[in-house]
CSV table of C-alpha atoms in Angstrom, one decimal:
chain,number,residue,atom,x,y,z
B,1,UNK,CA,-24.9,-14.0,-17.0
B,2,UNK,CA,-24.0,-17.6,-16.0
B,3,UNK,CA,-23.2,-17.5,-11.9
B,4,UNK,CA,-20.8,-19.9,-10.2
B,5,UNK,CA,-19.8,-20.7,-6.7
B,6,UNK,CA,-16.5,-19.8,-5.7
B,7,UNK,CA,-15.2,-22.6,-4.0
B,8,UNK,CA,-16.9,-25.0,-1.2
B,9,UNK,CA,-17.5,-21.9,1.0
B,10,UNK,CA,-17.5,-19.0,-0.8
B,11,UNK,CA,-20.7,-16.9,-2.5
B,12,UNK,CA,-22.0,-17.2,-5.7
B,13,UNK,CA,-21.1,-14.5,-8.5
B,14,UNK,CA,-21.0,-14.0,-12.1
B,15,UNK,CA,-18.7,-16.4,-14.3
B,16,UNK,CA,-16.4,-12.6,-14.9
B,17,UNK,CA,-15.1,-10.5,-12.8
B,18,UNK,CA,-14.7,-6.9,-12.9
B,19,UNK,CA,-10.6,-5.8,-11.6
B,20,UNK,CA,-11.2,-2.6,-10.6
B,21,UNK,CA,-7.4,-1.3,-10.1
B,22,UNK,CA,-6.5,0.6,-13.5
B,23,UNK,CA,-9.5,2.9,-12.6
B,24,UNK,CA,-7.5,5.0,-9.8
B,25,UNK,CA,-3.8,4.0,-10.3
B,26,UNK,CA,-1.9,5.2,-13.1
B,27,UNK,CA,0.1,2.2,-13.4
B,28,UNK,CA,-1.6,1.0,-16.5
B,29,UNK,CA,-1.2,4.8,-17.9
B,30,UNK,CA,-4.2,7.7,-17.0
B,31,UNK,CA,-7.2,6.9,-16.2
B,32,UNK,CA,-10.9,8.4,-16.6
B,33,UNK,CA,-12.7,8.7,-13.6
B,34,UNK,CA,-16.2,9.5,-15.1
B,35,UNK,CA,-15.3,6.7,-17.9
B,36,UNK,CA,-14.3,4.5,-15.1
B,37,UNK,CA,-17.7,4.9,-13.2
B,38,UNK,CA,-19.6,3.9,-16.3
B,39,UNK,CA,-17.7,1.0,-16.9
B,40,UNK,CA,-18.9,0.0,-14.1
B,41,UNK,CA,-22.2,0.5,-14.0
B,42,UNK,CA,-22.0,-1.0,-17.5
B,43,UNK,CA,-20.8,-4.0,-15.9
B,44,UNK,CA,-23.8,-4.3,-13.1
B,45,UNK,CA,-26.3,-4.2,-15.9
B,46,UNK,CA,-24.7,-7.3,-17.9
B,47,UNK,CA,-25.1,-9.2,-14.8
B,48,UNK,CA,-21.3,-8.8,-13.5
B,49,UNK,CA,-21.8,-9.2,-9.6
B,50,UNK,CA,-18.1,-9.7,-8.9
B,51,UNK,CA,-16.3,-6.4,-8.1
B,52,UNK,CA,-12.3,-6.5,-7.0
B,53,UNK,CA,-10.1,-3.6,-5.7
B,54,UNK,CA,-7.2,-3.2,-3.1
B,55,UNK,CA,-7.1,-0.8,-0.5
B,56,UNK,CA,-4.0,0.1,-1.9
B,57,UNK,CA,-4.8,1.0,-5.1
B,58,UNK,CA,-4.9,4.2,-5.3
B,59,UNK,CA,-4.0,4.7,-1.8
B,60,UNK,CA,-8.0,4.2,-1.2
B,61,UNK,CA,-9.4,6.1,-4.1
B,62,UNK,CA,-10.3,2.8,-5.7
B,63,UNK,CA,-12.7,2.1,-3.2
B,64,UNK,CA,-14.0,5.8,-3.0
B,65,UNK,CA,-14.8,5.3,-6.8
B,66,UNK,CA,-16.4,1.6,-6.4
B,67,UNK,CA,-18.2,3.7,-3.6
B,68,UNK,CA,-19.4,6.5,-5.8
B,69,UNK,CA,-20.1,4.0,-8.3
B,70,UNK,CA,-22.7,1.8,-6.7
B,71,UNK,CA,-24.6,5.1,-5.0
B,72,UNK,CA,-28.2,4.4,-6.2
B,73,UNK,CA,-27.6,0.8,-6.9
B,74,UNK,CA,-28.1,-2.5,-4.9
B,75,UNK,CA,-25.3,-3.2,-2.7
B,76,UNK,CA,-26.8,-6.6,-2.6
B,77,UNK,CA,-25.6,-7.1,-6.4
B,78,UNK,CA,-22.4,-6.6,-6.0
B,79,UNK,CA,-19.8,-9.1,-4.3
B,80,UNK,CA,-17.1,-6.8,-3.2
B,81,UNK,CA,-13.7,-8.3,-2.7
B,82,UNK,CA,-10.7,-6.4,-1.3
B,83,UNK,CA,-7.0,-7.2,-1.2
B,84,UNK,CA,-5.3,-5.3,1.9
B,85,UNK,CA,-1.9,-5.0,3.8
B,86,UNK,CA,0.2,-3.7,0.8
B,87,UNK,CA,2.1,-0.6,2.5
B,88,UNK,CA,2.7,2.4,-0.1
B,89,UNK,CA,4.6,5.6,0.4
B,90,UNK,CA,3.5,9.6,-0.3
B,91,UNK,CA,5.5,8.8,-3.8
B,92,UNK,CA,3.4,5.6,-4.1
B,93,UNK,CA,6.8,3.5,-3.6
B,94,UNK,CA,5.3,-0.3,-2.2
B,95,UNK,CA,7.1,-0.4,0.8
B,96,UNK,CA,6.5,-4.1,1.8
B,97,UNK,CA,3.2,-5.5,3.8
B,98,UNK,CA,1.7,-5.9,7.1
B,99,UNK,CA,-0.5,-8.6,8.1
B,100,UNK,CA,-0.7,-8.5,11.9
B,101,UNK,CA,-4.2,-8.8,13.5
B,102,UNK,CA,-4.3,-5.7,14.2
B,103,UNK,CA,-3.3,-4.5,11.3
B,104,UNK,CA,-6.2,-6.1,9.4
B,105,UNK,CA,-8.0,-4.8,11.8
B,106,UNK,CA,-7.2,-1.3,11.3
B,107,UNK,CA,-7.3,-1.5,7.3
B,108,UNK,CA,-11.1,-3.0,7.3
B,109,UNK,CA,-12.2,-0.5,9.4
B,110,UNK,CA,-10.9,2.2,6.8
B,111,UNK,CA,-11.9,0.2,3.4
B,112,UNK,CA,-15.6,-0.3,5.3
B,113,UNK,CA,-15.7,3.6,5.7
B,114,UNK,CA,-14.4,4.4,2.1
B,115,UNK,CA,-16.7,1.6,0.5
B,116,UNK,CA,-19.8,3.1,2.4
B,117,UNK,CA,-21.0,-0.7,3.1
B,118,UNK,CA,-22.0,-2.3,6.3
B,119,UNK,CA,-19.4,-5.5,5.6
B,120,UNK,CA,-17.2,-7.2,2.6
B,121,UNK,CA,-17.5,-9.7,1.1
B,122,UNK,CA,-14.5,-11.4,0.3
B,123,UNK,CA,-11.3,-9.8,2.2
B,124,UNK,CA,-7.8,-11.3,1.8
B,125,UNK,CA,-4.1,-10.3,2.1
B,126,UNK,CA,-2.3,-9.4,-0.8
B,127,UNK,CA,0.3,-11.0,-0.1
B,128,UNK,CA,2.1,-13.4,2.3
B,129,UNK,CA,3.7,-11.3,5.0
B,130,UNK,CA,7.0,-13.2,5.8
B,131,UNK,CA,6.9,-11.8,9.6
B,132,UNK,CA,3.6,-13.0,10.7
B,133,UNK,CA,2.3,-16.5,10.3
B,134,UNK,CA,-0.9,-16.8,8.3
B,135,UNK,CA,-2.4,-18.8,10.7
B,136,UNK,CA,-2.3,-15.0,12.6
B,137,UNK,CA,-3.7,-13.6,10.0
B,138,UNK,CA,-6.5,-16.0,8.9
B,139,UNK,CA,-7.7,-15.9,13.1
B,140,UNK,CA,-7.7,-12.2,12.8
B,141,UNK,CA,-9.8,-12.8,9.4
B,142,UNK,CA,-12.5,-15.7,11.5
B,143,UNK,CA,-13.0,-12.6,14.1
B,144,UNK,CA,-13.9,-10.5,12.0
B,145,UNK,CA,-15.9,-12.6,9.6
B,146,UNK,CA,-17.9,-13.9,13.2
B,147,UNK,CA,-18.5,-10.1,14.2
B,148,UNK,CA,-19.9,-9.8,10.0
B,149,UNK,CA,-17.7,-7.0,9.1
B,150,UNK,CA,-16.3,-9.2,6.2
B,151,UNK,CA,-18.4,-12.6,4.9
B,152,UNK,CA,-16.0,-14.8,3.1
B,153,UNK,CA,-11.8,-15.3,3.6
B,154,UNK,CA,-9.5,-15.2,0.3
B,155,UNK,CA,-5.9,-15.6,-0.5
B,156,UNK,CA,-3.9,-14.0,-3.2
B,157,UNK,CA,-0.1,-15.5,-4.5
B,158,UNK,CA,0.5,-18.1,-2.2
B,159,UNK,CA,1.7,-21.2,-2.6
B,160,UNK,CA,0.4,-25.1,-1.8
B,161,UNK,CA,2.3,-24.8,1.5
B,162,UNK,CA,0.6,-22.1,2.6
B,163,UNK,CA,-2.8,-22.6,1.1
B,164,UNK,CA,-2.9,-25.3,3.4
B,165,UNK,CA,-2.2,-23.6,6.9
B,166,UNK,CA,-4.4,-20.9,6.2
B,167,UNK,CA,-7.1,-23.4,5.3
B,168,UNK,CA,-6.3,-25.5,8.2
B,169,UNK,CA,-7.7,-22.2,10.6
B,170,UNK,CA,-10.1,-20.7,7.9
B,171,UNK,CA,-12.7,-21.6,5.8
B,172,UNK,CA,-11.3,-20.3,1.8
B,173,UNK,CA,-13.3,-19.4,-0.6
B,174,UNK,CA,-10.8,-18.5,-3.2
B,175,UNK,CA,-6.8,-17.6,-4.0
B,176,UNK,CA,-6.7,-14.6,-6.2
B,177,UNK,CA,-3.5,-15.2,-8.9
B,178,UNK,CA,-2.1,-14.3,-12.2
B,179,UNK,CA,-3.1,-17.0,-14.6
B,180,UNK,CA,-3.2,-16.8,-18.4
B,181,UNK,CA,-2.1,-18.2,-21.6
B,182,UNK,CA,1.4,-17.2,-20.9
B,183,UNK,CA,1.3,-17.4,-17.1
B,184,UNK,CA,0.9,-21.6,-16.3
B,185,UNK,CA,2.8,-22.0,-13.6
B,186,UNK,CA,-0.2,-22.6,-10.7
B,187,UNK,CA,-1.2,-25.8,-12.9
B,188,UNK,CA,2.0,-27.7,-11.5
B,189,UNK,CA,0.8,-27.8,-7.6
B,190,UNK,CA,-1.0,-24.8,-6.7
B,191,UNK,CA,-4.6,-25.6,-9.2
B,192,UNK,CA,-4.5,-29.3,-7.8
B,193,UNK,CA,-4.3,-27.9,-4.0
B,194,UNK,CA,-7.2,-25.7,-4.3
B,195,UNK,CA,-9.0,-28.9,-6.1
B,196,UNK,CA,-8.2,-30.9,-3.4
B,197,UNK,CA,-9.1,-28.3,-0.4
B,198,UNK,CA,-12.4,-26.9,-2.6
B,199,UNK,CA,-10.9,-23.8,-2.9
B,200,UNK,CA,-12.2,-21.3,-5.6
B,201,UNK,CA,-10.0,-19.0,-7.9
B,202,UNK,CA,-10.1,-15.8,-9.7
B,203,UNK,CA,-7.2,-15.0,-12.2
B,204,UNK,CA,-6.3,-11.7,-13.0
B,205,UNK,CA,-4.0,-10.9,-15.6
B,206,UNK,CA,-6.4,-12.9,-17.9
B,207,UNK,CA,-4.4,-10.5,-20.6
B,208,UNK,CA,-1.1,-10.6,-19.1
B,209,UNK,CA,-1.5,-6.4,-18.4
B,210,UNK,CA,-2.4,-6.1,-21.9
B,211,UNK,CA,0.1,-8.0,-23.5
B,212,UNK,CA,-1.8,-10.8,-25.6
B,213,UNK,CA,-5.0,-8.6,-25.6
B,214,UNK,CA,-4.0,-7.9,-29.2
B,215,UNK,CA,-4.4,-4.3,-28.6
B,216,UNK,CA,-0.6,-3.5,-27.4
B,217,UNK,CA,2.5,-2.5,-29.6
B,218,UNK,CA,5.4,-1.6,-29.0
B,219,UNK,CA,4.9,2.3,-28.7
B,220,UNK,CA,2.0,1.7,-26.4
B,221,UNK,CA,3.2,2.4,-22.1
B,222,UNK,CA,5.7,5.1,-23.1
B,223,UNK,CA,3.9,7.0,-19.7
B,224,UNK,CA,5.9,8.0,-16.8
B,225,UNK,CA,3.8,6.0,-14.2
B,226,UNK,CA,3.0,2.9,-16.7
B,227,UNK,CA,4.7,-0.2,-14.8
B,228,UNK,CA,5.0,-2.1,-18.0
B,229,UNK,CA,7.8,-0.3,-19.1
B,230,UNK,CA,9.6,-2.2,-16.4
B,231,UNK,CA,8.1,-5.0,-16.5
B,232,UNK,CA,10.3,-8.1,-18.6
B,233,UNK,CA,7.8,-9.4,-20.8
B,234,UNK,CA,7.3,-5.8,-22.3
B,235,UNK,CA,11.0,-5.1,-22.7
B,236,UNK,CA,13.3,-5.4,-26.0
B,237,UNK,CA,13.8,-8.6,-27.1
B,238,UNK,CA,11.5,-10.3,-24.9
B,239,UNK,CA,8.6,-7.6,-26.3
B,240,UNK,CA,9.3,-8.9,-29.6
B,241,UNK,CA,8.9,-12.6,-29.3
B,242,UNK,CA,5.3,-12.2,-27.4
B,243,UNK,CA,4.0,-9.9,-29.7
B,244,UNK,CA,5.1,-12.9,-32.0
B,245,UNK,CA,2.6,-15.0,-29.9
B,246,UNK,CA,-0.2,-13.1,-30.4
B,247,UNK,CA,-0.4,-12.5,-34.0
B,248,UNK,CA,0.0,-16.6,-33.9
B,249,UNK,CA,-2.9,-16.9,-31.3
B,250,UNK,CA,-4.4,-13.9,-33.6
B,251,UNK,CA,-4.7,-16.2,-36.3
B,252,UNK,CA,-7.0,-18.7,-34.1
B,253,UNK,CA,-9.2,-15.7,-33.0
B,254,UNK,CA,-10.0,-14.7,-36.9
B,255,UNK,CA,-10.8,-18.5,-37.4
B,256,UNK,CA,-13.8,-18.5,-34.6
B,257,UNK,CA,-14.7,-14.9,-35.2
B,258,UNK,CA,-13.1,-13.6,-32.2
B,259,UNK,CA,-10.9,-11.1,-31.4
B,260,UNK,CA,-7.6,-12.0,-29.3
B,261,UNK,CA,-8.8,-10.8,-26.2
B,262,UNK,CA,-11.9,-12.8,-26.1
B,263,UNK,CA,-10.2,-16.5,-27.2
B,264,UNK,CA,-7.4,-15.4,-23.9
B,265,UNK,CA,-10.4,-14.6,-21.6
B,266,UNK,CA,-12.2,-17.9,-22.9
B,267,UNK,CA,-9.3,-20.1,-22.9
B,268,UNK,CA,-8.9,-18.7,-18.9
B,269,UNK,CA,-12.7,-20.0,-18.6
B,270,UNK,CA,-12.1,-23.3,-20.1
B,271,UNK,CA,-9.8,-24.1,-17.0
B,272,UNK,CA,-12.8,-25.1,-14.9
B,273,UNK,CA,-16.1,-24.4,-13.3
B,274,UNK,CA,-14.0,-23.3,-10.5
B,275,UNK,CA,-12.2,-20.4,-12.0
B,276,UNK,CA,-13.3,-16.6,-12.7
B,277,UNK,CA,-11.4,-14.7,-14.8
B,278,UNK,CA,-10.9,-11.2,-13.6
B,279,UNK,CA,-10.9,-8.3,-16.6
B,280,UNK,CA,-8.9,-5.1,-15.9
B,281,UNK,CA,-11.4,-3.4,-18.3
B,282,UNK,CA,-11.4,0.5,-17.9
B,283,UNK,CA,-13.7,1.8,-20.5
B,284,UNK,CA,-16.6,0.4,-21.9
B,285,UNK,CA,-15.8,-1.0,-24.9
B,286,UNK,CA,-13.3,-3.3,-23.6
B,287,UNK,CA,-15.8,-4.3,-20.8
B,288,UNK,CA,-17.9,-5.0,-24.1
B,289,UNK,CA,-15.3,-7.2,-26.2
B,290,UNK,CA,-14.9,-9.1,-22.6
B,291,UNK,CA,-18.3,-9.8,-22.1
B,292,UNK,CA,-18.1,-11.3,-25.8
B,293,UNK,CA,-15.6,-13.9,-24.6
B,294,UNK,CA,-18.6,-15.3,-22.5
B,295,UNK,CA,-20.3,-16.3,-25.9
B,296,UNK,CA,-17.2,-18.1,-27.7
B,297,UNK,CA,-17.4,-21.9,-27.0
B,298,UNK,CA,-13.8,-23.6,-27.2
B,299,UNK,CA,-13.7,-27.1,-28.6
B,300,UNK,CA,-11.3,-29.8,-28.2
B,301,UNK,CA,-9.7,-28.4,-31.6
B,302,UNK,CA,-9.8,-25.1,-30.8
B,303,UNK,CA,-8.0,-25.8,-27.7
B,304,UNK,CA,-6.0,-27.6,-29.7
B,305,UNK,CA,-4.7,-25.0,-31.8
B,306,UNK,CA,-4.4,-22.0,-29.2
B,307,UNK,CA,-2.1,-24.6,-27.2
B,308,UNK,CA,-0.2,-25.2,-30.8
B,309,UNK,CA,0.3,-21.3,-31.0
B,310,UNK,CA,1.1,-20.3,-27.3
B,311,UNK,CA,2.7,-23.3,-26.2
B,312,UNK,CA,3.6,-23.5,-22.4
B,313,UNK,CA,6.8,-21.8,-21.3
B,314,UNK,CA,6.7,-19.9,-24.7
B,315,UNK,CA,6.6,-16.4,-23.1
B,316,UNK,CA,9.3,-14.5,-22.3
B,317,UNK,CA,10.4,-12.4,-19.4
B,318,UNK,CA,8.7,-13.1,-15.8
B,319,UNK,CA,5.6,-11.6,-15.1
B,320,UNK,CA,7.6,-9.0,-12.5
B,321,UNK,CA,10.8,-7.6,-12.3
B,322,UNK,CA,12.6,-9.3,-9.6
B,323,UNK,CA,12.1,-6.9,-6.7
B,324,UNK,CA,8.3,-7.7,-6.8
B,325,UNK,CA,8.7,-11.5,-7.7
B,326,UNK,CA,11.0,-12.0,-4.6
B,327,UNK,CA,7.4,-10.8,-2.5
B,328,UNK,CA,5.4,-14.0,-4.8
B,329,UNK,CA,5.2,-16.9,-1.8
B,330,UNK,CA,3.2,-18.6,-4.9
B,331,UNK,CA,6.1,-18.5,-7.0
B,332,UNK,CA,8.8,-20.5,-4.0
């Protein structure tokens, strides 16, 4: 497994990640716990190092299973990193987020006792907090980086304006943000700011939730708890023309011998050194058609031709519905 840095300041891990969330939350339909553990453990003995969660996912069970999971193993092989300060109710409603001081405070102390680790490695708000000024927030983050409960500062879907306040008090290592075939927006200002500032990233949604993994149809999320069937780009119309997209991009995947999945996680990895695509893999053999995206080497016409089929712009539907996309500083 090939290792990069993230960022000027940030640690070294493996050029995937491991997204961690669809293993406790039903929000990408039911999940197996014992299933989930493996995958894990699968993924720690191909050489991913790079584990994410939230401490909201779940409502903490994410991080009791990354905890159950790495019982036995080295803790020194795995770079944990944790989003925090997304507020959730009893009926797992998201009821906005809280990044005072103190607040971090309090939710680090929790995510170190349901980790079972000694520190994190890369902590970050989930959002931006429109009530407290990141430069709050990133002190709060320096303290408790300096007293070693956490060893690295991230961000996660922020924009250039804010990217650079929160590195004018804190050392960055990375932002954490949806990037993809069919989400392109960050290469407008937010890719060049990081470039500028050294600052890492690590794109979830590599898939777009499953959307141009090749795997979904249109029965597929008929769940209760399944956010896509909220979501735009999996509704009606707009369903229709991205599924078109893929069996176009489809077409480029049979000509390299790769499946759809693997040329949207590679295309991701093209981007840049400074990029880690994040999988949501929850079982083992889609941890195992991710990994192959690793060994599928994109030339300049290949590029060409996945560009051809999934132009820019050419989803459709916003990646949220509007409630959450209102909470997206990244997307001001």
């Amino acid at each position: 497994m090939r290792t990069l840095k993230l960022g000027n300041t940030g640690p070294a891990v493996s050029a995937l990640g491991l997204g961690c969330m669809g293993m406790s939350d039903d929000l990408y339909g039911p999940a197996d716990r014992d299933e989930a553990i493996a995958t894990i453990h699968a993924s720690m003995e191909a050489g991913i190092t790079l584990l994410d969660t939230g401490d909201f996912y779940g409502m903490g069970h994410n991080e009791m299973l990354i905890a159950q999971a790495l019982q036995g193993q080295d803790r020194d092989k795995a770079v944990i990193s944790v989003k925090f300060g997304a507020l959730r109710g009893p009926d797992g409603a998201f009821l906005g987020f809280d990044s005072r001081p103190k607040a971090a405070r309090n939710f680090v102390t929790y995510s170190l006792r349901r980790l079972r680790v000694d520190h994190i490695d890369i902590y970050r708000p989930s959002r931006l907090d429109p009530d407290v000024p990141i430069e709050d927030t990133m002190g709060a983050l320096v303290e408790l980086r300096d007293a070693g409960y956490i060893r690295h500062i991230g961000l996660s879907e922020v924009g250039p304006e804010t990217i650079r306040r929160a590195a004018a008090v804190a050392p960055i290592c990375d932002l954490q943000i949806e990037y993809s075939l069919i989400s392109r927006r960050i290469e407008d200002a937010i890719l060049p700011t990081l470039r500028e500032l050294g600052i890492g990233l690590t794109a979830y949604g590599v898939l777009s939730r499953g959307l141009i993994s090749g795997h979904w149809s249109k029965d597929a999320g008929r769940e209760a708890r399944d956010f896509r069937g909220h979501s735009p780009r999996f509704q009606g119309e707009n369903l229709d023309r991205n599924l078109a997209l893929v069996e176009t991009l489809r077409a480029v995947a049979d000509s390299k011998g790769a499946t759809v999945a693997q040329i949207a996680i590679a295309w991701v990895a093209s981007r840049g050194d400074d990029i880690i695509p994040l999988v949501g893999a929850r079982r083992r053999d889609r941890l195992a058609e991710a990994l192959g995206a690793l060994d599928v080497v994109l030339l300049a016409q290949d590029l060409a031709a996945i560009e051809a089929a999934v132009p820019r712009g050419a989803a459709a539907g916003e990646r949220y519905a509007p409630a959450m996309m209102a909470h997206l500083d990244s997307e001001r």
